[in-house]
Structures are given as structure tokens and as C-alpha cells.
Coordinates of C-alpha atoms in Angstrom, one line a residue:
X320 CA -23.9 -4.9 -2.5
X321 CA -20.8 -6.0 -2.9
X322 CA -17.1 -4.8 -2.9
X323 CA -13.2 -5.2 -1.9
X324 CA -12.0 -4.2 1.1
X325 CA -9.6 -1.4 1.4
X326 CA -8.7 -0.4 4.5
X327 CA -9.1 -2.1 8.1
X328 CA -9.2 -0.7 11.5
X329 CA -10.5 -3.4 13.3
X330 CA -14.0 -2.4 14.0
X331 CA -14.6 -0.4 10.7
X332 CA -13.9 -1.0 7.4
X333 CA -13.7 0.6 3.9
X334 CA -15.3 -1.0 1.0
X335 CA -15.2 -0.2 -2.6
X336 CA -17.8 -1.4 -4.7
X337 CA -17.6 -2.0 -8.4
X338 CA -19.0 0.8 -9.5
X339 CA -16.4 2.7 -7.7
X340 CA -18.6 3.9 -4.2
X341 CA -16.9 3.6 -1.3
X342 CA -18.5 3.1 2.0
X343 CA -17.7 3.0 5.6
X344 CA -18.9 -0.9 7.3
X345 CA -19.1 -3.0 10.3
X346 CA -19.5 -6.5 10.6
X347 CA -21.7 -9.0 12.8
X348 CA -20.7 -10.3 15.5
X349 CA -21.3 -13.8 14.3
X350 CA -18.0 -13.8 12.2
X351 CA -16.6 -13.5 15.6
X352 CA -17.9 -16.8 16.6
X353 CA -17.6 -19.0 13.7
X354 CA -14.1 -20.7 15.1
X355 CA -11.9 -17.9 13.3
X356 CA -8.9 -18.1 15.2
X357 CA -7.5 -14.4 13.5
X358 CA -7.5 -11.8 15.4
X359 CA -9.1 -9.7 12.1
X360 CA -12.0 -12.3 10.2
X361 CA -11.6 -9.7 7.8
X362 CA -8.6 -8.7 6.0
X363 CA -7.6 -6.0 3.6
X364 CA -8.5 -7.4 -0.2
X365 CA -11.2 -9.5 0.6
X366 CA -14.5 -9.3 -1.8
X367 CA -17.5 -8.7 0.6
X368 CA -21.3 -8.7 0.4
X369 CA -23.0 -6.1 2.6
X370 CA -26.1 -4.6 3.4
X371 CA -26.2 -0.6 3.5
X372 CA -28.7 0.9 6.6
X373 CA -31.6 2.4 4.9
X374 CA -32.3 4.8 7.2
X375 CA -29.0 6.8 6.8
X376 CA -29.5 8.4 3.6
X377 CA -26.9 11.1 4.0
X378 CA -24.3 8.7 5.5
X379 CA -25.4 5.2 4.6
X380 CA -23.2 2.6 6.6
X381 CA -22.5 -0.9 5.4
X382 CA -23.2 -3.9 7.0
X383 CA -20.8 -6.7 5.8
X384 CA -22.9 -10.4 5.7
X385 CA -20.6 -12.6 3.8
X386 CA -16.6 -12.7 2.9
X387 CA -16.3 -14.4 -0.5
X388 CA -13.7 -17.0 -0.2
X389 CA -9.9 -16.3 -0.8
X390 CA -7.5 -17.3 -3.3
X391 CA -4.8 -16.6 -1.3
X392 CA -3.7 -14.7 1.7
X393 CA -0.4 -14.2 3.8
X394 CA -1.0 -14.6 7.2
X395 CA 1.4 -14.5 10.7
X396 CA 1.2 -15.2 14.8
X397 CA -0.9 -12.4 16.3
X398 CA 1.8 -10.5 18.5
X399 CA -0.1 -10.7 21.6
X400 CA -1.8 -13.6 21.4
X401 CA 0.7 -16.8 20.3
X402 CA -2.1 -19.2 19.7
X403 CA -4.3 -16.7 17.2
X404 CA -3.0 -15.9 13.6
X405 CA -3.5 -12.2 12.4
X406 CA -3.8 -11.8 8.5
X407 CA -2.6 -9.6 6.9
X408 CA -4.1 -9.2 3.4
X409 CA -5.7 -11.3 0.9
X410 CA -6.2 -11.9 -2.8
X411 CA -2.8 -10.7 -3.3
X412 CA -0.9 -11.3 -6.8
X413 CA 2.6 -10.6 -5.7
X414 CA 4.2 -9.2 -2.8
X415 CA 7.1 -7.0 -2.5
X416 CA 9.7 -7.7 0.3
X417 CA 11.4 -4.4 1.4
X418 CA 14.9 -5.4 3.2
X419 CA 17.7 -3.0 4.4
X420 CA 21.2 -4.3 5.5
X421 CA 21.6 -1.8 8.1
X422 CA 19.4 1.1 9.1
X423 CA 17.5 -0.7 9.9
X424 CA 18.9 -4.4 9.6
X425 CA 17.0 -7.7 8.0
X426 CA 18.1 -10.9 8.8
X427 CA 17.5 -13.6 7.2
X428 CA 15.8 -15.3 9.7
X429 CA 13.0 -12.8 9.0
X430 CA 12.9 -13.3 5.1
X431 CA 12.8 -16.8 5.1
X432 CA 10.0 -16.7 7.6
X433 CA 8.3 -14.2 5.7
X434 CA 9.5 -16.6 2.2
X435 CA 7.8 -19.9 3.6
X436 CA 4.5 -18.6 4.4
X437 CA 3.8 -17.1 1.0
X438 CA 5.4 -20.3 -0.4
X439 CA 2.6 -22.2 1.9
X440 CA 0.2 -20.0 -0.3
X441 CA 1.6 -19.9 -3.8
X442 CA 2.0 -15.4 -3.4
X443 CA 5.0 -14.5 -5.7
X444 CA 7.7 -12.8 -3.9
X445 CA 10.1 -10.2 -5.3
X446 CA 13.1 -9.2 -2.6
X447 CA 13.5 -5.7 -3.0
X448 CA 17.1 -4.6 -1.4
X449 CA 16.4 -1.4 -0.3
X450 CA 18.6 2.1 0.2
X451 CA 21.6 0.9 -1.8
X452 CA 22.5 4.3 -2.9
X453 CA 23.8 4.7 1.1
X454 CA 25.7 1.6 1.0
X455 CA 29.5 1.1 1.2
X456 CA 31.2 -0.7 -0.9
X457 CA 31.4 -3.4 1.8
X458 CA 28.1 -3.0 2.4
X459 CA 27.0 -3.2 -1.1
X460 CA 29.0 -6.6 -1.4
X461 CA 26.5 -8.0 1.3
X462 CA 23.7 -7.0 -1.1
X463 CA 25.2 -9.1 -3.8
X464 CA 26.1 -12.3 -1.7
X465 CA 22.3 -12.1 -0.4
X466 CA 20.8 -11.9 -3.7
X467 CA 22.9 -14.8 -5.3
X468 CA 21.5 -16.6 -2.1
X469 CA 18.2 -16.4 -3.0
X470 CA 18.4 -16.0 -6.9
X471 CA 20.1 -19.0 -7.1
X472 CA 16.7 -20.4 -5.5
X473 CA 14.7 -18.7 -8.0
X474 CA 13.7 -15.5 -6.3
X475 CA 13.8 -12.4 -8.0
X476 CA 15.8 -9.6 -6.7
X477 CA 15.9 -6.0 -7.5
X478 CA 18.4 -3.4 -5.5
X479 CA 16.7 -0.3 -5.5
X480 CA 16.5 3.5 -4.2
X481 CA 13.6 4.7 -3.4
X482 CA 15.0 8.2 -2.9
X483 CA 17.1 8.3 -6.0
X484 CA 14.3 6.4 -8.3
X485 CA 16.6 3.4 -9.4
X486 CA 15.3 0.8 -10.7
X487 CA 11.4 2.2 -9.9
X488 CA 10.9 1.9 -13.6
X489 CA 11.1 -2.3 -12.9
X490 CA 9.2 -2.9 -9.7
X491 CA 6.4 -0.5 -11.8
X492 CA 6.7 -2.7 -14.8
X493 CA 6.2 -6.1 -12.8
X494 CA 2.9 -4.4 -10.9
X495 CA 1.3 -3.7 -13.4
X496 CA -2.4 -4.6 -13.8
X497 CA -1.7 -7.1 -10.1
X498 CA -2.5 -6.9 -6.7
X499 CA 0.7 -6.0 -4.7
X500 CA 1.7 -6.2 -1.5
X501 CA 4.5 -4.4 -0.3
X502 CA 6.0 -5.3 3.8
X503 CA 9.2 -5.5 5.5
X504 CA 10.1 -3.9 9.1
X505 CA 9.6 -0.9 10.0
X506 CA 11.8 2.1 8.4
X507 CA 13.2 0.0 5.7
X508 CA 11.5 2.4 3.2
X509 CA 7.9 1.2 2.1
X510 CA 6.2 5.1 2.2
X511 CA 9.0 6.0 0.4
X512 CA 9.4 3.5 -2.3
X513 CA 5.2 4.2 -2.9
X514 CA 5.3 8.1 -2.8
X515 CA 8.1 7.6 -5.6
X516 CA 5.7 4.7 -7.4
X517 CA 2.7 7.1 -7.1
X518 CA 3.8 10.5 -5.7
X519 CA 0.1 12.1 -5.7
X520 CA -0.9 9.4 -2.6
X521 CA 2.3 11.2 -0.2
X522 CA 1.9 8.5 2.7
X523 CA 3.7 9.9 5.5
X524 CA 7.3 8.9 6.3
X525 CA 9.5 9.1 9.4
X526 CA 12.8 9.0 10.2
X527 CA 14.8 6.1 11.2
X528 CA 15.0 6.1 15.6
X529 CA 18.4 6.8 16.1
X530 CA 18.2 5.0 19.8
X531 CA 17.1 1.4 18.3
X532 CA 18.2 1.6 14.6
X533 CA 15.2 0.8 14.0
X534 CA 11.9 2.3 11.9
X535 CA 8.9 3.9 13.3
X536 CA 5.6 2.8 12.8
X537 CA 4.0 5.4 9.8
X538 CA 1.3 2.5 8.8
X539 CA -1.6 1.9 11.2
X540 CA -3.1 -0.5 9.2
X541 CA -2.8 -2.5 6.0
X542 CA -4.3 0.0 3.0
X543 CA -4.9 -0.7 -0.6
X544 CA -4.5 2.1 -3.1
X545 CA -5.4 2.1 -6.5
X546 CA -2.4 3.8 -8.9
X547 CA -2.2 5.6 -12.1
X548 CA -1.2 3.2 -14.7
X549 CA -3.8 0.5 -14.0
X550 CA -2.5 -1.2 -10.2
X551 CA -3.4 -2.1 -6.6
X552 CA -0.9 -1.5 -4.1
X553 CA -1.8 -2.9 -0.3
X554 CA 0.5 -0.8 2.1
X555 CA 1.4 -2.5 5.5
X556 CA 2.4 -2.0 9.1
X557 CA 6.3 -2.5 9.5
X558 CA 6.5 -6.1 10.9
X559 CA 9.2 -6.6 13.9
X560 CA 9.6 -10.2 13.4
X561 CA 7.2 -12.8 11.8
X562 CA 5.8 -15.6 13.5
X563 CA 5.1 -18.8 11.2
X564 CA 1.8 -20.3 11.2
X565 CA 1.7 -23.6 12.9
X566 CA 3.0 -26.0 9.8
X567 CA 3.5 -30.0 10.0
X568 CA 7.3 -30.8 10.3
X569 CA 6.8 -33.0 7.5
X570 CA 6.0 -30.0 5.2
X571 CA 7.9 -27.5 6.3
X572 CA 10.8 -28.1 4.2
X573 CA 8.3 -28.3 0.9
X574 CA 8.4 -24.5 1.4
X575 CA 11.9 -24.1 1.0
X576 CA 12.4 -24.6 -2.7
X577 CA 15.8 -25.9 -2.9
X578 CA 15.0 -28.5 -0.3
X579 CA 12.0 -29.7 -2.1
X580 CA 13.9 -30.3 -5.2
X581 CA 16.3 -32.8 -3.5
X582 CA 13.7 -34.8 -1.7
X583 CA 13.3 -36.9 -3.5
X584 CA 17.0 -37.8 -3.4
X585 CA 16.5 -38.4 -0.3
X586 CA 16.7 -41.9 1.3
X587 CA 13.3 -42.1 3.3
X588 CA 10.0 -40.4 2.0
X589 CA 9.4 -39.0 4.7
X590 CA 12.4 -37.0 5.2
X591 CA 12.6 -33.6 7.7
X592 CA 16.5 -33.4 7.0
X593 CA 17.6 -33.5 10.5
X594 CA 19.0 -36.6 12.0
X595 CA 17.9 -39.1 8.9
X596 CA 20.8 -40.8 6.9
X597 CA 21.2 -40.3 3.8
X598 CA 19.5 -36.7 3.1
X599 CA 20.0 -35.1 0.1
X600 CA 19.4 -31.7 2.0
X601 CA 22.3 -32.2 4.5
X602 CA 24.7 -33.4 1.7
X603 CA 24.1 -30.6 -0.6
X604 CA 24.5 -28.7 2.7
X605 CA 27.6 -30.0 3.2
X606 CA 29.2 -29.6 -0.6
X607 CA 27.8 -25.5 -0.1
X608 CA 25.0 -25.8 -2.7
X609 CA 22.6 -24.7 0.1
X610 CA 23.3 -21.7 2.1
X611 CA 23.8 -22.3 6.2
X612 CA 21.4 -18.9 6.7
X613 CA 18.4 -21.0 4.7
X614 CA 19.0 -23.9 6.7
X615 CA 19.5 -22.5 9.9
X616 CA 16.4 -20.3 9.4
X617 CA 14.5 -24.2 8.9
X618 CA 16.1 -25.5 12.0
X619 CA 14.8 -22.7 13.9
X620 CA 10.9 -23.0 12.1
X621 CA 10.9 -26.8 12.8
X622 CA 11.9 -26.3 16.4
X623 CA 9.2 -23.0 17.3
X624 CA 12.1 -21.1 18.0
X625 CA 10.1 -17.8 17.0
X626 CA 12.2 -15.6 19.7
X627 CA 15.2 -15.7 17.7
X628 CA 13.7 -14.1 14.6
X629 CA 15.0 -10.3 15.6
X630 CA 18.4 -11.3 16.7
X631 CA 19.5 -14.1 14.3
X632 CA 21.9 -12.4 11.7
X633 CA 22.4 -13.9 8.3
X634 CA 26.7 -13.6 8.4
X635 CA 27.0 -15.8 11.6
X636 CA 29.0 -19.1 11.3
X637 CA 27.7 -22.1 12.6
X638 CA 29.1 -23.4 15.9

């Protein structure tokens, strides 16, 4: 039989075939073995073959034999373990990133991390600027600089409320008939903004920690949902900070897509906009047609400097 995968625990999985039958599987432990580095071979949104045990009529359980290969997937360092990757969905046609200036706070650091890696894998991403019916004026000014930041790059940003409804109506227009993915950090509103997408699935929310600022976990694991008006939604843990992938310096800055467009302007080939004379990167740096948070956030993915992704904040001046 086969099927997409819905919902991951880490030993079990749900599976929904075509015809609409879901079943509870397992896997061999040969996709354990096969040189996977990921801490999950299998990853919400993957198409699946499996075998179903016979002899469990009234509860038949799935065996999964074969993961069909992916068109795309978004993928981060495994928290624990720096030299395995954890992924966390696939097949996706779009994802949704969720940020909040404050309560809790995104830097930029974290989107463009987050940006590059589904650049890497050609996923659509739509910056969704969360809460902005709590905002000060002040803090509603922020808003606006960051989305001329990364409109002017080509991104698409939306400022919503997922508690008010604004601007629902859009995000539900651009998912329809797709595969979404929505992520961001902890408490920065994902429940919400799906209960008010598709209030009949009432994923649980909690309230921001007060201590840290920051969002507790509500999401275990990475779910897909189908909606109401024909699309997928895959719901996922809030992510503290997000590792890159091991990438080649030499391609880093391909995934920045203002950088790539100067390259070519660029004196030597083979360019990693750093100490090289006459870059096009640095110059356009220095005439402010490329923000200091983008290129700081490169400096920092070049260099491995993955500790400062949850203390890096978009506003600070270079030294």
C-alpha cells in the first residue's frame, strides 16, 4: 500500500493512503543503517510504500518498506547531536514563516537562517509578521522597516492577527490547493493563526512564559492536516534557533538572493564576498542597497557561528 505521512513520533507513524484509510506504522530497522545521517529517515509528507500485518485484522499495523523520493524538504542541525541533521518535513509547496517583534522576539539571524535553507531547496517562503494588532506605533514601524528589508529582495510579506482575523482571508487565498508549512519559534502564534484558518481542528495554545518571553512548546511533533477548502497544512514544533546544514562557502551566498544577483559583478568567479577586491556584494553593502542584518546573518553562516542565532538582534549597528 501506499500513502503520505502525516504525523511522526519517532517510532510510529501515521499514514494516509489514497483512498483516504489511515493507519498506524513502523519502520525497519534497515532505514536506520542505510548512512542517513537524520535523526528521523522519515519525515512528515513523505509518500510511503508499506506492508499492513495480516494477522491483525481488527488493528492492522503498517509496516513502511520504501520512502519514495522527495521533491523537496527543509531540513536543520539535530539539537543534540551537531553532526546529524533532523528534517523536518517534506514535499512541501510553500512555507509560512511566523515572526513576532517582541513577545516573543525574532531576529533576523533566525529568519535568514531559516530563508537560506529553503532557498537551498527551492520551498517558497511567505514572512508572516505576526500579532500586529498589539504593536505600538514604534513597534509597528519595526514591522515596516523589516518587511521593506526583505520585500525589496523579493519575499512576500503579510502583517497579520491571528486573534483579530486580519489579513487570514490572504494567507488562505495563497494555500490553497498547496502543501504548507507553517514554523517559527515557539509562542509566536502558529496554533492560533491555524485554529483561525480552520477553527474545527482547535490545536491547543499556550500562553506566552512570562519568565523567558518566550513560547511554550504546544507542538510535539510536525502534523499535517487536511482543511476545508481543498489544503494541506504541516503544523510544527516551535524552533529555538536553526542550525544550517553544512553548505560550501562557495554557495552559500547563492542563497541570499540579492547577493546572487551581483555576482556576477563581481571581480573573481569565485567570490565569497569577504576579503576579495572588488565585490559587488561589499560595494552595494557600502552604498546601503543591502541591509547590514542580511549580511551579518552571512558572515555568521560562513563562519559556523550557530551560537549566536538566539541572541543576534536585527537593530544592532555594526562595530
Amino acid at each position: 500500500m501506499t500513502g503520505i505521512v502525516y504525523k511522526s513520533t519517532g517510532s510510529w507513524y501515521t499514514v494516509k493512503t489514497d483512498f483516504g484509510t489511515i493507519y498506524p506504522c513502523r519502520i525497519k530497522g534497515k532505514f536506520r543503517i542505510k548512512g542517513i545521517k537524520s535523526t528521523n529517515p522519515i519525515a512528515v509528507g513523505d509518500r510511503v510504500d508499506f506492508d499492513l500485518d495480516e494477522d491483525n485484522n481488527e488493528n492492522p499495523i503498517g509496516m513502511i518498506t520504501h520512502i519514495h523520493d522527495r521533491k523537496n524538504y527543509i531540513v536543520r542541525k539535530s539539537v543534540n547531536l551537531s553532526k546529524q541533521t533532523h528534517i523536518i518535513a517534506s514535499n512541501i509547496d510553500q512555507v509560512f514563516l511566523l515572526i513576532t517583534i517582541d513577545n516573543p522576539p525574532t531576529f533576523t539571524t533566525f529568519i535568514d537562517r531559516f530563508l537560506v535553507t529553503a532557498e537551498a531547496y527551492s520551498i517558497k517562503t511567505v514572512l508572516l509578521f505576526n500579532k500586529i494588532d498589539t504593536y505600538s506605533e514604534e513597534t509597528l514601524d519595526e514591522v515596516r522597516f523589516l518587511a521593506h528589508v526583505y520585500r525589496k529582495i523579493g519575499y512576500e510579506c503579510i502583517g497579520i492577527s491571528a486573534t483579530t482575523g486580519k489579513n487570514i482571508d490572504k494567507v488562505k487565498a495563497l494555500m490553497q490547493d498547496k502543501v504548507s508549512m507553517f514554523t517559527g519559534h515557539s509562542g509566536v502564534g502558529k496554533s492560533t493563526l491555524v485554529n483561525a484558518i480552520e477553527p474545527e481542528l482547535n490545536l491547543k495554545t499556550k500562553e506566552i512564559s512570562m519568565q523567558h518571553s518566550q513560547g511554550q512548546h504546544t507542538t510535539t511533533f510536525a502534523e499535517m492536516f487536511d482543511l476545508s477548502f481543498g489544503a494541506k497544512i504541516i503544523d510544527t514544533p516551535g524552533i529555538k534557533g536553526f542550525g544550517v546544514v553544512d553548505m560550501d562557502k562557495a554557495e552559500v551566498g547563492d542563497y541570499f538572493p540579492e547577493f546572487f544577483k551581483l555576482k556576477q559583478d563581481c571581480r573573481f568567479n569565485n567570490c565569497i564576498h569577504v576579503d576579495e577586491p572588488n565585490c559587488a556584494v561589499k560595494e552595494a553593502l557600502d552604498k546601503d542597497e543591502i541591509a547590514f542584518s542580511r549580511y551579518r546573518s552571512y558572515l555568521q553562516i560562513l563562519e559556523g557561528e550557530d551560537e549566536h542565532y538566539r541572541t543576534d538582534n536585527w537593530d544592532q549597528e555594526p562595530e
